[in-house]
């Protein structure tokens, strides 16, 4: 029986919105083009605007809903296919891992923050340079969501390996955000694609800040450690800002990011992580690595590890991580168990010594009186 893929409700809704708004934008733009060429048959290269669907910095102030709809309007079929694949596969996994409400909140925050920031940057650039090419540019597409989904996968399964071209190229998930940003930065320098590059970087920063400091993270180890059911943010070392760059650059990036973080703490914009927060975050990262992402088939109906194409090294790496975490927890539990009987043994011994000393003192205080009585007798 062939495997039937089940698409969760929010992912299905986002796919429908993407297809509907992109088709509507294409139809409106095509009708505008036909009307323009009927009125002016000569060649006209002026851009076509649909400000009530896409984001146009100088005009979208009158259409505030465009800050949300612009992300789901793609300008061409290739970008539409890429965005649809991102929502189908990425949204489906994240909705099963986080739930419908949390995924909706995540997408909404990324979409609004990215579109508002690029609109504000375009207006500021126009105020400085008076270049209408930036203030009347059409902004749309799901680049910010694509960047944010890669950051989310970096948090969930950083050590998972993706095999490309029948295993010739192997890339770990934790390297995808850096590769994505590098590709868009190169495209901005070579092809002048500054809008998509800005969206990629804003989606990266918005998603990382939200996941690092604000998202409520369930505690998958609460049953073993007895802690509360969740924490705010992700203080794990594997999700620090320096972990997104290659290892040779991680040390200088860590120094710069720590100084910026210290300034933000002084300004009371961010709250510092305690040692316990970091430990809990590392335990949760280990638990996520052991659990994997939800399965995509309808028969599983729950959480399960991502299939890695039968790669034995991936299973061995996860098994080693799980054994290391189990060994650490067992050592901590045994040390606590040994410390408690030892403390309980010391308390009765100390009590016995105190009673003996009190008896000796009492007997010593009675000896002179006894000797006096004998002398009198």
Short mmCIF file of C-alpha atoms in Angstrom, two decimals:
data_model
loop_
_atom_site.label_atom_id
_atom_site.label_comp_id
_atom_site.label_asym_id
_atom_site.label_seq_id
_atom_site.Cartn_x
_atom_site.Cartn_y
_atom_site.Cartn_z
CA UNK A 1 0.00 0.00 0.00
CA UNK A 2 1.56 3.34 -0.97
CA UNK A 3 2.42 5.74 1.82
CA UNK A 4 0.01 8.67 2.04
CA UNK A 5 1.51 11.94 3.24
CA UNK A 6 -0.62 13.82 5.72
CA UNK A 7 -0.41 17.62 5.57
CA UNK A 8 -1.27 19.39 8.86
CA UNK A 9 -3.98 22.08 8.80
CA UNK A 10 -1.83 25.21 9.08
CA UNK A 11 0.60 23.99 6.44
CA UNK A 12 -2.34 23.27 4.15
CA UNK A 13 -3.71 26.76 4.80
CA UNK A 14 -0.37 28.45 4.09
CA UNK A 15 -0.02 26.51 0.85
CA UNK A 16 -3.49 27.56 -0.21
CA UNK A 17 -2.80 31.21 0.62
CA UNK A 18 0.47 31.10 -1.32
CA UNK A 19 -1.12 29.64 -4.44
CA UNK A 20 -4.19 31.89 -4.27
CA UNK A 21 -2.36 35.19 -3.70
CA UNK A 22 0.36 34.45 -6.25
CA UNK A 23 -2.25 33.56 -8.87
CA UNK A 24 -4.31 36.65 -8.03
CA UNK A 25 -1.25 38.89 -8.25
CA UNK A 26 -0.31 37.41 -11.61
CA UNK A 27 -3.84 37.95 -12.93
CA UNK A 28 -4.00 41.57 -11.75
CA UNK A 29 -0.52 42.39 -13.07
CA UNK A 30 -1.34 40.80 -16.43
CA UNK A 31 -4.56 42.79 -16.71
CA UNK A 32 -2.65 45.99 -15.91
CA UNK A 33 -0.09 45.13 -18.59
CA UNK A 34 -2.78 44.47 -21.19
CA UNK A 35 -4.60 47.71 -20.36
CA UNK A 36 -1.37 49.73 -20.50
CA UNK A 37 -0.38 48.37 -23.90
CA UNK A 38 -3.84 48.95 -25.30
CA UNK A 39 -3.70 52.58 -24.29
CA UNK A 40 -0.02 53.01 -25.18
CA UNK A 41 1.06 50.47 -27.78
CA UNK A 42 4.65 51.66 -27.62
CA UNK A 43 7.05 49.73 -25.48
CA UNK A 44 6.63 50.64 -21.82
CA UNK A 45 9.13 49.37 -19.26
CA UNK A 46 7.56 51.02 -16.21
CA UNK A 47 7.06 48.53 -13.38
CA UNK A 48 3.66 47.17 -12.51
CA UNK A 49 2.43 47.67 -8.94
CA UNK A 50 -0.15 45.70 -6.99
CA UNK A 51 0.20 47.53 -3.66
CA UNK A 52 -2.76 45.84 -2.01
CA UNK A 53 -1.04 42.44 -2.33
CA UNK A 54 2.69 43.12 -2.54
CA UNK A 55 4.78 45.52 -0.48
CA UNK A 56 5.56 48.90 -2.03
CA UNK A 57 7.24 51.06 0.67
CA UNK A 58 5.74 54.37 -0.45
CA UNK A 59 2.25 52.97 -0.97
CA UNK A 60 1.78 50.12 1.52
CA UNK A 61 1.04 52.56 4.32
CA UNK A 62 -2.43 52.75 2.80
CA UNK A 63 -2.68 48.94 2.61
CA UNK A 64 -1.39 47.67 5.97
CA UNK A 65 -2.47 44.09 5.28
CA UNK A 66 0.17 43.99 2.54
CA UNK A 67 2.83 43.59 5.25
CA UNK A 68 1.41 40.09 5.78
CA UNK A 69 0.29 39.14 2.27
CA UNK A 70 3.49 40.18 0.46
CA UNK A 71 5.36 37.12 1.74
CA UNK A 72 2.89 34.82 -0.02
CA UNK A 73 3.12 36.52 -3.41
CA UNK A 74 5.85 35.13 -5.67
CA UNK A 75 6.87 36.95 -8.87
CA UNK A 76 7.60 33.88 -11.04
CA UNK A 77 6.90 30.17 -11.26
CA UNK A 78 10.36 29.10 -10.06
CA UNK A 79 10.09 31.14 -6.87
CA UNK A 80 6.54 29.84 -6.40
CA UNK A 81 7.69 26.22 -6.59
CA UNK A 82 10.52 26.90 -4.12
CA UNK A 83 8.22 28.60 -1.63
CA UNK A 84 5.61 25.87 -1.96
CA UNK A 85 8.24 23.20 -1.28
CA UNK A 86 9.50 25.16 1.72
CA UNK A 87 6.03 25.44 3.25
CA UNK A 88 5.08 21.85 2.41
CA UNK A 89 8.13 20.12 3.85
CA UNK A 90 9.39 22.66 6.37
CA UNK A 91 5.97 23.74 7.61
CA UNK A 92 4.78 20.16 7.95
CA UNK A 93 7.74 19.13 10.10
CA UNK A 94 7.66 22.23 12.26
CA UNK A 95 3.91 22.05 12.78
CA UNK A 96 4.24 18.48 14.04
CA UNK A 97 7.21 19.41 16.22
CA UNK A 98 5.81 22.65 17.69
CA UNK A 99 2.09 22.51 17.14
CA UNK A 100 -0.22 24.61 15.00
CA UNK A 101 -0.40 27.62 17.33
CA UNK A 102 3.35 27.95 17.80
CA UNK A 103 4.09 27.62 14.09
CA UNK A 104 1.46 30.27 13.29
CA UNK A 105 3.03 32.62 15.85
CA UNK A 106 6.51 31.96 14.47
CA UNK A 107 5.52 32.61 10.84
CA UNK A 108 3.57 35.74 11.75
CA UNK A 109 6.46 37.24 13.72
CA UNK A 110 8.97 36.52 10.96
CA UNK A 111 6.71 37.86 8.20
CA UNK A 112 5.74 41.10 9.94
CA UNK A 113 9.20 41.88 11.34
CA UNK A 114 10.94 41.26 8.01
CA UNK A 115 8.46 43.23 5.88
CA UNK A 116 8.27 46.17 8.29
CA UNK A 117 12.04 46.37 8.59
CA UNK A 118 12.66 46.30 4.84
CA UNK A 119 9.94 48.88 4.26
CA UNK A 120 11.46 51.19 6.89
CA UNK A 121 14.94 50.69 5.44
CA UNK A 122 13.69 51.52 1.93
CA UNK A 123 12.00 54.73 3.11
CA UNK A 124 15.11 55.79 5.03
CA UNK A 125 17.29 55.13 2.00
CA UNK A 126 14.93 57.18 -0.15
CA UNK A 127 15.08 60.05 2.37
CA UNK A 128 18.89 60.03 2.14
CA UNK A 129 19.37 59.50 -1.59
CA UNK A 130 16.01 60.48 -3.14
CA UNK A 131 16.23 57.36 -5.28
CA UNK A 132 12.71 56.32 -6.22
CA UNK A 133 13.96 52.91 -7.31
CA UNK A 134 14.06 51.83 -3.66
CA UNK A 135 10.87 53.43 -2.40
CA UNK A 136 8.69 52.23 -5.28
CA UNK A 137 10.17 48.77 -5.61
CA UNK A 138 7.85 45.76 -5.38
CA UNK A 139 8.76 43.56 -2.41
CA UNK A 140 7.39 40.07 -1.98
CA UNK A 141 8.26 36.42 -1.70
CA UNK A 142 8.98 33.90 1.01
CA UNK A 143 12.74 34.36 1.37
CA UNK A 144 12.40 35.45 5.00
CA UNK A 145 10.32 32.37 5.83
CA UNK A 146 12.83 30.11 4.08
CA UNK A 147 15.67 31.59 6.14
CA UNK A 148 13.63 31.29 9.35
CA UNK A 149 12.78 27.64 8.70
CA UNK A 150 16.47 26.83 8.25
CA UNK A 151 17.20 28.45 11.62
CA UNK A 152 14.44 26.37 13.19
CA UNK A 153 15.89 23.17 11.75
CA UNK A 154 19.30 24.25 13.04
CA UNK A 155 17.76 24.31 16.52
CA UNK A 156 15.92 21.00 16.22
CA UNK A 157 18.36 18.71 14.38
CA UNK A 158 21.74 20.43 13.96
CA UNK A 159 23.67 17.16 13.47
CA UNK A 160 21.34 15.60 10.93
CA UNK A 161 23.08 14.95 7.61
CA UNK A 162 21.44 15.62 4.26
CA UNK A 163 22.82 13.61 1.34
CA UNK A 164 22.75 15.26 -2.09
CA UNK A 165 23.51 13.68 -5.48
CA UNK A 166 23.27 10.08 -4.21
CA UNK A 167 25.50 10.75 -1.21
CA UNK A 168 28.31 12.48 -3.08
CA UNK A 169 27.66 15.72 -1.18
CA UNK A 170 26.80 15.54 2.51
CA UNK A 171 25.83 18.64 4.45
CA UNK A 172 24.75 18.88 8.05
CA UNK A 173 21.64 20.87 8.83
CA UNK A 174 23.53 23.26 11.11
CA UNK A 175 25.42 24.60 8.06
CA UNK A 176 22.34 25.40 5.94
CA UNK A 177 21.61 28.89 7.40
CA UNK A 178 25.16 30.07 6.74
CA UNK A 179 25.11 28.67 3.20
CA UNK A 180 21.73 30.27 2.52
CA UNK A 181 22.90 33.70 3.71
CA UNK A 182 26.19 33.39 1.82
CA UNK A 183 24.39 32.57 -1.44
CA UNK A 184 22.06 35.55 -1.10
CA UNK A 185 24.90 37.88 -0.16
CA UNK A 186 26.85 36.81 -3.25
CA UNK A 187 23.72 37.28 -5.37
CA UNK A 188 23.36 40.80 -3.98
CA UNK A 189 26.93 41.69 -4.94
CA UNK A 190 26.88 40.04 -8.36
CA UNK A 191 23.26 40.35 -9.51
CA UNK A 192 22.07 43.26 -7.40
CA UNK A 193 19.42 41.22 -5.56
CA UNK A 194 19.47 43.45 -2.50
CA UNK A 195 15.80 43.01 -1.62
CA UNK A 196 15.91 39.24 -1.26
CA UNK A 197 19.22 39.46 0.59
CA UNK A 198 17.77 41.91 3.10
CA UNK A 199 14.78 39.62 3.60
CA UNK A 200 17.05 36.61 4.10
CA UNK A 201 19.11 38.37 6.78
CA UNK A 202 16.09 39.87 8.52
CA UNK A 203 14.36 36.48 8.58
CA UNK A 204 17.50 34.95 10.05
CA UNK A 205 17.90 37.53 12.82
CA UNK A 206 14.18 37.64 13.65
CA UNK A 207 13.84 33.87 13.92
CA UNK A 208 17.04 33.43 15.92
CA UNK A 209 16.15 36.18 18.41
CA UNK A 210 12.68 34.76 18.90
CA UNK A 211 13.83 31.16 19.31
CA UNK A 212 16.82 32.11 21.46
CA UNK A 213 15.12 34.44 23.94
CA UNK A 214 11.33 34.29 23.71
CA UNK A 215 9.88 31.02 22.43
CA UNK A 216 8.53 28.68 25.10
CA UNK A 217 10.52 25.46 24.79
CA UNK A 218 9.01 22.27 26.26
CA UNK A 219 11.33 20.37 28.59
CA UNK A 220 11.64 16.89 27.11
CA UNK A 221 13.82 15.80 30.05
CA UNK A 222 11.39 16.87 32.78
CA UNK A 223 10.38 13.29 33.47
CA UNK A 224 13.99 12.29 34.15
CA UNK A 225 15.19 15.37 35.99
CA UNK A 226 12.06 16.39 37.83
CA UNK A 227 12.23 19.98 36.54
CA UNK A 228 9.37 22.13 35.33
CA UNK A 229 7.64 21.44 32.04
CA UNK A 230 9.42 24.09 29.98
CA UNK A 231 11.64 27.15 29.73
CA UNK A 232 11.60 30.46 27.92
CA UNK A 233 14.09 30.61 25.08
CA UNK A 234 16.95 28.26 24.21
CA UNK A 235 20.20 28.86 26.12
CA UNK A 236 21.98 25.78 24.72
CA UNK A 237 25.53 26.10 23.42
CA UNK A 238 24.52 24.49 20.13
CA UNK A 239 22.16 27.39 19.37
CA UNK A 240 24.47 30.27 20.27
CA UNK A 241 25.03 32.88 17.58
CA UNK A 242 28.64 31.79 17.06
CA UNK A 243 27.47 28.25 16.22
CA UNK A 244 26.03 29.48 12.89
CA UNK A 245 29.44 30.32 11.42
CA UNK A 246 32.25 27.92 10.50
CA UNK A 247 34.48 26.83 13.38
CA UNK A 248 37.53 28.96 12.40
CA UNK A 249 35.33 32.07 12.66
CA UNK A 250 33.33 31.03 15.72
CA UNK A 251 35.79 32.44 18.29
CA UNK A 252 35.93 36.04 16.99
CA UNK A 253 32.19 36.02 16.28
CA UNK A 254 31.59 34.79 19.84
CA UNK A 255 33.65 37.66 21.26
CA UNK A 256 31.71 40.26 19.27
CA UNK A 257 28.32 38.70 20.00
CA UNK A 258 29.06 38.48 23.73
CA UNK A 259 29.94 42.17 23.85
CA UNK A 260 26.74 43.09 22.02
CA UNK A 261 24.81 40.85 24.39
CA UNK A 262 26.44 42.55 27.38
CA UNK A 263 25.39 45.96 26.06
CA UNK A 264 21.82 44.72 25.55
CA UNK A 265 21.78 43.39 29.11
CA UNK A 266 22.96 46.76 30.44
CA UNK A 267 20.16 48.40 28.46
CA UNK A 268 17.78 45.77 29.92
CA UNK A 269 16.69 44.65 26.48
CA UNK A 270 17.85 41.08 27.13
CA UNK A 271 18.01 39.14 30.36
CA UNK A 272 21.12 37.06 31.12
CA UNK A 273 20.98 33.27 31.08
CA UNK A 274 21.84 31.55 34.34
CA UNK A 275 24.05 28.48 34.59
CA UNK A 276 20.96 26.37 35.17
CA UNK A 277 19.35 27.81 32.01
CA UNK A 278 22.38 26.76 29.97
CA UNK A 279 22.34 23.27 31.48
CA UNK A 280 18.63 22.87 30.82
CA UNK A 281 19.10 24.14 27.26
CA UNK A 282 21.89 21.65 26.61
CA UNK A 283 19.77 18.80 28.00
CA UNK A 284 16.86 19.84 25.80
CA UNK A 285 19.13 20.01 22.76
CA UNK A 286 20.30 16.50 23.53
CA UNK A 287 16.71 15.31 23.94
CA UNK A 288 15.71 16.89 20.62
CA UNK A 289 18.64 15.19 18.93
CA UNK A 290 17.54 11.83 20.33
CA UNK A 291 13.87 12.32 19.47
CA UNK A 292 14.33 13.73 15.97
CA UNK A 293 11.53 15.36 14.01
CA UNK A 294 8.01 14.06 13.46
CA UNK A 295 7.43 11.48 10.79
CA UNK A 296 5.68 12.57 7.60
CA UNK A 297 3.60 9.49 6.92
CA UNK A 298 0.02 9.28 7.98
CA UNK A 299 0.44 5.91 9.63
CA UNK A 300 2.91 7.05 12.26
CA UNK A 301 0.71 9.77 13.61
CA UNK A 302 3.24 11.09 16.06
CA UNK A 303 6.84 11.93 16.72
CA UNK A 304 9.60 9.92 15.21
CA UNK A 305 13.09 10.30 13.83
CA UNK A 306 13.71 11.58 10.37
CA UNK A 307 14.74 8.85 8.02
CA UNK A 308 18.32 9.42 6.92
CA UNK A 309 18.30 7.12 3.94
CA UNK A 310 19.59 4.17 5.98
CA UNK A 311 22.90 5.87 6.69
CA UNK A 312 24.55 3.90 9.46
CA UNK A 313 26.86 6.70 10.54
CA UNK A 314 23.89 8.93 11.36
CA UNK A 315 22.36 6.26 13.58
CA UNK A 316 25.71 5.62 15.28
CA UNK A 317 26.22 9.31 15.99
CA UNK A 318 22.77 9.67 17.53
CA UNK A 319 23.29 6.49 19.55
CA UNK A 320 26.58 7.80 20.88
CA UNK A 321 24.98 11.10 21.88
CA UNK A 322 22.14 9.30 23.62
CA UNK A 323 24.53 7.01 25.51
CA UNK A 324 26.66 9.95 26.60
CA UNK A 325 23.60 11.80 27.89
CA UNK A 326 22.36 8.68 29.70
CA UNK A 327 25.77 8.08 31.28
CA UNK A 328 25.94 11.67 32.48
CA UNK A 329 22.48 11.48 34.03
CA UNK A 330 23.24 8.14 35.73
CA UNK A 331 26.47 9.50 37.20
CA UNK A 332 24.67 12.56 38.52
CA UNK A 333 21.91 10.43 40.02
CA UNK A 334 24.38 8.00 41.67
CA UNK A 335 26.43 10.85 43.14
CA UNK A 336 23.29 12.36 44.64
CA UNK A 337 22.22 8.98 46.00
CA UNK A 338 25.62 8.46 47.66
CA UNK A 339 25.66 11.91 49.14
CA UNK A 340 22.30 11.57 50.88
CA UNK A 341 23.05 8.37 52.97
CA UNK A 342 26.45 9.78 53.90
CA UNK A 343 24.83 12.94 55.21
CA UNK A 344 22.21 10.92 57.06
CA UNK A 345 24.97 8.76 58.64
CA UNK A 346 26.89 11.81 59.78
CA UNK A 347 23.88 13.35 61.51
CA UNK A 348 23.29 10.42 63.99
CA UNK A 349 27.02 10.17 64.63
CA UNK A 350 27.21 13.84 65.43
CA UNK A 351 24.17 13.50 67.65
CA UNK A 352 25.78 10.56 69.53
CA UNK A 353 28.97 12.52 70.06
CA UNK A 354 27.06 15.48 71.40
CA UNK A 355 25.10 13.27 73.81
CA UNK A 356 28.30 11.60 75.03
CA UNK A 357 29.95 14.95 75.63
CA UNK A 358 26.93 16.21 77.48
CA UNK A 359 26.95 13.09 79.69
CA UNK A 360 30.64 13.53 80.42
CA UNK A 361 30.16 17.15 81.31
CA UNK A 362 27.27 16.30 83.58
CA UNK A 363 29.21 13.54 85.30
CA UNK A 364 32.22 15.78 85.65
CA UNK A 365 30.15 18.46 87.30
CA UNK A 366 28.83 15.94 89.81
CA UNK A 367 32.24 14.51 90.88
CA UNK A 368 33.26 17.34 93.22
CA UNK A 369 29.98 17.15 95.07
CA UNK A 370 30.32 13.38 95.46
CA UNK A 371 33.84 13.67 96.76
CA UNK A 372 32.69 16.31 99.28
CA UNK A 373 29.96 14.04 100.54
CA UNK A 374 32.48 11.21 101.10
CA UNK A 375 34.80 13.57 102.94
CA UNK A 376 32.01 14.76 105.21
CA UNK A 377 31.10 11.22 105.95
#
